[in-house]
Coordinates of C-alpha atoms in Angstrom, one line a residue:
M1 CA 34.5 154.5 121.7
A2 CA 33.6 155.2 118.1
P3 CA 31.5 157.8 117.2
R4 CA 27.9 155.5 115.9
A5 CA 28.3 154.0 119.4
M6 CA 28.6 157.0 120.7
D7 CA 26.4 159.0 119.5
A8 CA 23.4 156.0 120.4
G9 CA 25.3 156.6 123.6
R10 CA 23.8 160.0 123.9
Q11 CA 20.6 159.6 122.3
N12 CA 20.0 157.0 125.4
E13 CA 20.9 159.2 128.0
A14 CA 18.8 162.3 126.1
H15 CA 16.2 159.9 126.7
A16 CA 16.6 160.0 130.1
G17 CA 17.3 163.3 131.0
Q18 CA 20.9 163.9 131.9
A19 CA 23.2 165.9 131.4
P20 CA 25.0 167.0 127.8
E21 CA 28.2 165.2 126.8
R22 CA 30.5 168.0 127.4
E23 CA 29.4 168.6 131.3
R24 CA 30.6 164.2 131.9
R25 CA 34.0 163.1 132.3
R26 CA 35.1 160.9 128.9
W27 CA 36.6 158.0 128.8
P28 CA 40.8 158.0 128.1
R29 CA 40.9 158.2 124.3
D30 CA 43.9 155.4 124.0
V31 CA 40.3 153.2 125.1
Q32 CA 39.3 150.7 122.3
P33 CA 35.3 149.3 122.3
H34 CA 34.6 145.4 123.4
N35 CA 33.1 144.6 121.5
E36 CA 32.4 140.9 122.4
A37 CA 28.1 139.9 123.0
A38 CA 27.6 140.3 126.7
P39 CA 27.8 137.3 129.0
P40 CA 24.8 135.6 130.1
L41 CA 22.8 136.7 133.4
A42 CA 24.3 134.2 136.5
S43 CA 21.3 131.4 137.1
V44 CA 19.9 131.0 140.3
L45 CA 18.6 128.0 139.3
A46 CA 21.0 124.5 140.0
P47 CA 19.3 121.2 139.3
L48 CA 18.2 118.5 141.0
S49 CA 19.0 115.2 138.6
F50 CA 18.3 111.5 139.2
S51 CA 20.0 108.8 137.1
T52 CA 20.2 104.8 137.2
L53 CA 22.7 104.7 134.8
K54 CA 25.9 104.6 137.0
L55 CA 23.8 101.7 139.0
A56 CA 24.4 98.0 138.2
P57 CA 20.9 96.9 136.2
E58 CA 19.9 95.4 138.9
D59 CA 19.8 98.1 140.9
Q60 CA 18.2 100.4 139.0
F61 CA 14.0 99.7 138.7
N62 CA 14.9 99.7 143.3
A63 CA 16.4 103.2 143.2
W64 CA 13.6 104.5 140.7
Q65 CA 11.3 103.3 143.3
A66 CA 12.2 105.3 145.6
H67 CA 13.0 108.3 143.8
V68 CA 9.2 109.2 143.1
A69 CA 7.6 107.6 145.8
P70 CA 6.7 110.4 147.1
V71 CA 4.6 110.9 144.1
V72 CA 3.6 107.1 142.3
E73 CA 4.2 104.0 143.1
V74 CA 5.5 101.4 140.0
K75 CA 6.1 99.0 139.0
L76 CA 7.6 96.7 135.9
P77 CA 5.7 94.7 133.3
D78 CA 4.6 91.6 133.5
D79 CA 7.2 90.6 131.2
K80 CA 10.2 92.1 133.0
S81 CA 12.6 91.7 135.4
P82 CA 14.3 94.2 137.3
D83 CA 17.1 92.2 136.6
D84 CA 16.5 93.5 133.1
G85 CA 17.8 96.9 134.0
F86 CA 15.8 100.8 134.3
P87 CA 18.0 102.8 132.3
A88 CA 15.8 106.2 133.6
D89 CA 16.9 110.2 134.2
H90 CA 15.2 112.6 136.1
T91 CA 16.0 116.4 136.3
A92 CA 14.0 118.8 138.5
W93 CA 13.7 123.0 138.7
N94 CA 12.0 123.9 141.5
L95 CA 10.9 127.6 140.1
G96 CA 9.6 128.6 143.7
G97 CA 5.4 128.1 142.9
M98 CA 6.3 125.9 140.1
L99 CA 8.6 122.5 139.6
I100 CA 9.6 121.6 136.3
V101 CA 11.4 117.5 136.0
E102 CA 12.1 116.4 132.8
Q103 CA 12.5 112.4 132.8
R104 CA 12.9 109.9 130.6
A105 CA 12.1 105.8 131.5
P106 CA 11.8 102.4 130.3
A107 CA 7.9 101.6 130.3
H108 CA 6.1 100.8 133.6
S109 CA 2.8 100.9 135.8
Y110 CA 1.6 103.8 138.0
M111 CA -0.1 104.2 141.1
R112 CA -1.6 106.6 143.1
S113 CA -3.1 104.5 145.8
A114 CA -6.7 105.6 148.2
A115 CA -3.6 105.1 150.9
K116 CA -0.6 106.4 149.3
L117 CA -3.1 110.2 149.7
R118 CA -4.3 109.4 153.3
S119 CA -0.6 109.7 154.2
S120 CA 0.8 111.9 152.0
S121 CA 0.5 116.0 152.7
I122 CA 1.4 116.7 147.9
D123 CA -2.4 117.7 146.3
H124 CA -0.3 119.6 143.8
W125 CA -1.4 120.0 139.7
N126 CA 0.5 117.8 137.4
V127 CA 0.3 118.8 134.1
V128 CA 2.3 116.8 131.5
L129 CA 3.6 117.0 128.0
P130 CA 4.8 113.8 126.8
H131 CA 7.7 114.1 123.5
T132 CA 7.8 111.0 123.2
G133 CA 5.6 107.6 124.1
R134 CA 1.8 107.1 125.0
S135 CA -0.3 106.9 128.5
W136 CA -3.3 105.5 129.6
T137 CA -3.8 106.8 132.9
E138 CA -7.1 106.0 134.6
V139 CA -9.5 108.5 137.4
D140 CA -12.7 107.5 138.6
R141 CA -12.9 104.8 135.6
R142 CA -12.3 107.3 133.0
V143 CA -9.2 106.9 131.0
A144 CA -7.2 110.0 128.7
E145 CA -4.7 108.9 126.5
G146 CA -1.8 110.8 126.9
Q147 CA 1.0 111.3 123.4
P148 CA 3.1 114.1 121.8
G149 CA 0.9 117.4 121.2
K150 CA -1.8 116.9 123.8
L151 CA -1.6 118.0 127.6
E152 CA -2.3 115.5 130.2
L153 CA -3.8 117.6 133.5
R154 CA -4.0 115.8 136.9
S155 CA -4.1 116.3 140.0
L156 CA -2.1 114.2 142.6
G157 CA -5.1 115.1 145.2
Y158 CA -7.3 111.8 143.8
P159 CA -6.4 108.4 142.8
F160 CA -5.3 107.5 140.3
R161 CA -3.3 105.0 138.6
G162 CA -2.0 104.1 134.5
R163 CA 0.8 102.7 132.7
T164 CA 3.9 104.2 130.1
T165 CA 5.4 103.1 127.2
E166 CA 9.5 104.1 127.2
S167 CA 9.3 108.1 127.2
E168 CA 10.2 111.3 127.2
S169 CA 7.9 113.7 129.2
L170 CA 8.1 117.0 131.0
F171 CA 5.8 117.5 134.5
L172 CA 4.9 121.0 135.7
Y173 CA 4.2 120.4 139.5
L174 CA 1.5 124.2 141.0
P175 CA 0.5 124.4 143.9
R176 CA -3.0 123.8 144.5
D177 CA -3.7 127.4 146.1
L178 CA -2.1 128.7 142.8
F179 CA -5.3 128.4 141.5
A180 CA -7.9 129.1 144.3
D181 CA -9.9 131.1 142.3
A182 CA -9.9 128.7 139.9
A183 CA -10.4 125.2 142.0
G184 CA -13.7 124.2 140.0
T185 CA -12.7 124.3 137.3
L186 CA -9.3 122.7 137.9
D187 CA -11.1 119.8 139.3
A188 CA -14.3 119.1 136.9
N189 CA -10.7 119.0 134.4
N190 CA -9.3 116.4 136.5
N191 CA -7.1 113.8 134.4
S192 CA -7.7 115.5 131.2
I193 CA -6.0 115.6 127.8
L194 CA -5.6 119.4 126.9
S195 CA -6.3 120.1 122.7
G196 CA -6.7 123.6 120.4
N197 CA -4.8 126.2 120.2
F198 CA -4.5 127.7 123.7
A199 CA -3.0 123.6 124.4
N200 CA -0.3 124.3 122.0
L201 CA 0.2 127.8 122.6
L202 CA 1.1 126.2 126.5
I203 CA 3.1 123.4 125.2
D204 CA 4.9 125.8 123.0
Y205 CA 5.8 128.3 126.2
V206 CA 7.3 125.4 128.5
N207 CA 9.2 123.7 126.1
S208 CA 10.7 127.6 125.5
I209 CA 11.3 127.7 129.2
V210 CA 12.9 124.6 129.7
T211 CA 15.3 125.6 127.1
R212 CA 16.1 128.3 129.2
L213 CA 16.6 127.4 132.9
R214 CA 20.4 127.7 133.6
D215 CA 19.9 131.7 132.5
L216 CA 16.5 132.2 134.2
T217 CA 17.3 135.0 136.7
A218 CA 15.4 135.3 140.1
E219 CA 13.0 138.3 138.5
D220 CA 12.1 135.6 135.9
L221 CA 10.7 133.2 138.2
P222 CA 7.7 134.8 139.8
R223 CA 6.9 135.9 136.0
I224 CA 7.0 132.8 134.2
V225 CA 5.2 130.4 137.2
H226 CA 2.3 133.0 136.7
A227 CA 1.9 133.1 133.0
A228 CA 1.6 129.0 133.3
R229 CA -0.6 129.3 135.7
S230 CA -2.8 131.7 132.9
M231 CA -2.5 129.4 130.6
I232 CA -3.7 126.5 131.7
I233 CA -7.0 128.1 132.7
A234 CA -6.6 129.8 129.3
C235 CA -6.9 126.1 128.5
L236 CA -10.2 125.1 130.1
A237 CA -12.4 128.3 130.1
P238 CA -15.4 128.6 127.9
P239 CA -15.2 129.9 124.4
A240 CA -16.8 133.4 126.7
E241 CA -13.7 133.4 127.6
H242 CA -11.6 133.1 125.2
A243 CA -11.2 136.6 123.6
A244 CA -10.0 137.7 126.8
A245 CA -7.8 135.1 127.5
A246 CA -5.6 135.3 124.0
E247 CA -5.0 139.2 125.7
Q248 CA -3.3 138.5 128.1
L249 CA -1.5 135.9 127.1
A250 CA -0.4 137.6 123.7
S251 CA 0.7 139.9 126.3
V252 CA 2.5 137.8 128.2
A253 CA 4.4 136.6 125.2
L254 CA 5.4 139.7 123.6
M255 CA 6.8 140.7 127.2
E256 CA 9.0 137.6 127.2
R257 CA 10.1 138.5 123.9
A258 CA 10.7 142.5 124.7
R259 CA 12.9 140.9 127.9
R260 CA 14.9 138.7 125.7
Y261 CA 15.5 141.0 123.5
V262 CA 17.2 143.5 126.4
Q263 CA 18.7 140.4 127.7
N264 CA 20.8 140.1 124.1
N265 CA 21.4 142.9 123.4
L266 CA 22.3 144.4 126.4
D267 CA 25.7 145.0 124.9
A268 CA 24.7 147.0 121.4
A269 CA 24.4 150.8 121.6
R270 CA 21.2 150.4 119.3
L271 CA 19.5 149.4 122.7
T272 CA 17.0 151.7 122.3
P273 CA 13.0 152.4 122.9
D274 CA 12.7 152.7 119.4
S275 CA 15.7 149.9 118.6
M276 CA 13.0 147.6 120.4
C277 CA 9.6 148.6 119.0
R278 CA 10.9 147.3 115.6
A279 CA 12.4 144.7 116.5
L280 CA 9.3 143.5 118.6
G281 CA 6.8 145.5 116.3
V282 CA 5.2 147.5 118.6
S283 CA 4.5 151.0 118.7
R284 CA 6.1 152.6 121.4
S285 CA 2.5 153.3 123.5
R286 CA 2.2 149.6 124.0
L287 CA 6.2 149.5 124.4
Y288 CA 6.0 151.7 127.8
Q289 CA 2.5 149.6 128.7
L290 CA 4.7 146.6 128.8
F291 CA 7.4 147.6 131.4
E292 CA 5.0 150.3 133.3
P293 CA 5.0 147.7 136.4
S294 CA 9.2 147.7 136.1
G295 CA 9.6 150.6 136.4
G296 CA 9.6 152.0 132.4
V297 CA 11.8 150.8 129.1
L298 CA 15.0 152.5 130.7
H299 CA 15.1 151.6 134.2
Y300 CA 14.5 147.6 132.8
I301 CA 17.6 148.2 130.5
Q302 CA 19.8 149.8 132.7
S303 CA 19.2 147.7 135.5
R304 CA 20.1 145.0 133.5
R305 CA 22.8 146.7 131.9
L306 CA 23.8 146.9 136.3
L307 CA 23.1 143.4 137.2
A308 CA 25.2 142.0 134.3
A309 CA 28.9 144.3 134.6
H310 CA 28.2 143.1 138.6
L311 CA 28.1 139.9 136.9
A312 CA 31.3 140.9 135.1
L313 CA 33.0 142.9 137.7
S314 CA 32.4 139.6 140.5
D315 CA 33.7 136.9 137.7
P316 CA 37.4 136.4 138.1
A317 CA 37.7 135.2 134.7
D318 CA 36.7 138.3 133.3
S319 CA 39.9 140.1 133.3
R320 CA 39.0 143.5 131.6
R321 CA 39.0 146.6 133.4
I322 CA 36.2 147.9 135.0
V323 CA 35.8 151.1 132.3
E324 CA 35.9 148.8 129.0
I325 CA 32.9 146.2 131.4
A326 CA 31.2 149.4 131.7
E327 CA 31.4 150.8 128.0
A328 CA 31.3 147.3 127.3
F329 CA 27.2 147.7 128.8
G330 CA 26.8 151.1 126.6
F331 CA 28.0 153.4 129.9
S332 CA 29.4 156.0 128.3
S333 CA 30.6 157.7 131.0
A334 CA 33.1 157.0 133.7
A335 CA 30.8 159.2 136.5
N336 CA 27.3 158.1 135.6
F337 CA 28.1 154.3 134.9
S338 CA 29.9 154.6 138.7
R339 CA 27.2 156.8 140.2
A340 CA 24.5 154.2 138.4
F341 CA 25.9 151.5 140.0
S342 CA 26.0 152.8 144.3
K343 CA 22.6 153.8 143.5
E344 CA 21.7 150.2 142.7
F345 CA 23.7 148.2 144.7
G346 CA 25.2 150.7 148.1
Y347 CA 28.7 149.8 147.0
S348 CA 31.0 151.2 144.2
P349 CA 32.1 149.3 141.5
R350 CA 35.5 148.7 142.2
E351 CA 34.1 147.0 145.5
G352 CA 32.1 145.2 143.3
R353 CA 35.2 143.6 141.7
R354 CA 35.7 142.2 145.2
T355 CA 32.2 140.7 145.5
M356 CA 32.2 137.7 144.2
V357 CA 28.9 136.9 144.6
L358 CA 25.5 138.4 144.2
P359 CA 23.0 137.8 146.8
R360 CA 20.0 135.4 146.0
P361 CA 16.5 136.1 146.1
A362 CA 14.1 133.5 149.2
H363 CA 12.2 132.3 146.6
S364 CA 14.9 131.1 144.4
V365 CA 16.8 127.9 144.9
S366 CA 20.2 128.8 143.9
L367 CA 24.0 126.4 144.3
G368 CA 23.9 127.1 148.0
E369 CA 20.4 126.4 149.1
H370 CA 20.3 123.2 146.6
E371 CA 22.8 121.7 149.2
K372 CA 20.4 122.5 151.8
A373 CA 16.7 121.0 150.1
S374 CA 19.1 117.5 148.6
S375 CA 15.6 115.4 148.2
F376 CA 12.7 115.7 145.7
E377 CA 10.1 114.7 148.3
S378 CA 11.4 117.6 150.0
W379 CA 10.8 120.4 147.1
L380 CA 7.4 119.4 146.2
K381 CA 6.8 119.0 150.1
A382 CA 7.8 122.3 150.2
L383 CA 6.2 124.0 146.9
G384 CA 4.2 127.0 147.3
R385 CA 4.4 127.2 151.2

């Protein structure tokens, strides 16, 4: 190991109250440091993708109607025929307490009728973030005009109808129970266009999450849902509550930045509380406050490194030796790595090499579970339960 990396490793262990270097077994001198970037943690999410592009043009619209039927009834514009084709894509991600849908579709009209409501148990809140196109949605004779840069808030528990031009949009579906303590506020703002600084923060946040969906870990999911909920409520909060809402959103954003920094630097000897303070521009006391619910900064860093090391060990395509993988993730002592790994997972690194898949938490939708819950309708019905 390079002297500078070893020095940084000693500093990390000193923070954690570990024994001095002379009391630990060192790596063999012929082992060379592995400087490759840390592989990303395995995603716990599997997308549910639907597309009409491979269907015959005359079959595309009927297929789209069936796919979105749990939410709305759709019709073509008067000047269009099913024979003209309806090229559309719909990709859903299930975060347990929230669905995120990436949708691209030609112009059409849509309706959630009173009759559909009587036959449906789905009453979620729907937040729409248009990226392209425009829409007009009517609830109780009040029309909300959607467009890029604006947020639409709508309840699936009320009838509505509307039309949209060709568009690309993000849809969030969140269960009504998630907002039990703010139900009156949301109901009063049904079919609203949200704007202003808090709405812009939510737009930026959701767009950033969408770019990372394939990299999210199980630990990320409930926090992302909670942050989205907090931001939606902040968008609707009266001015007198904006200061408190702004402070909460600032903490959410800072924690997300801190966790991304850790994930992107798992292999770096410089990953210390001091380096995080410098990168994030915060004091040590503020950093410790952020990570207190996670057991502390050093505990969080070590847990992330151990999980990344486990994923590398269980990857049949990764031919590195155990000592090389451990060293790549900041462990300068074979004994410390083995001890920490065994404590975290209940078995040794050598046994971890034979464990091809880590257990998944129940609230995420993994590749295996994807086969069991293979329809958009089943995801909507199970949301929040």
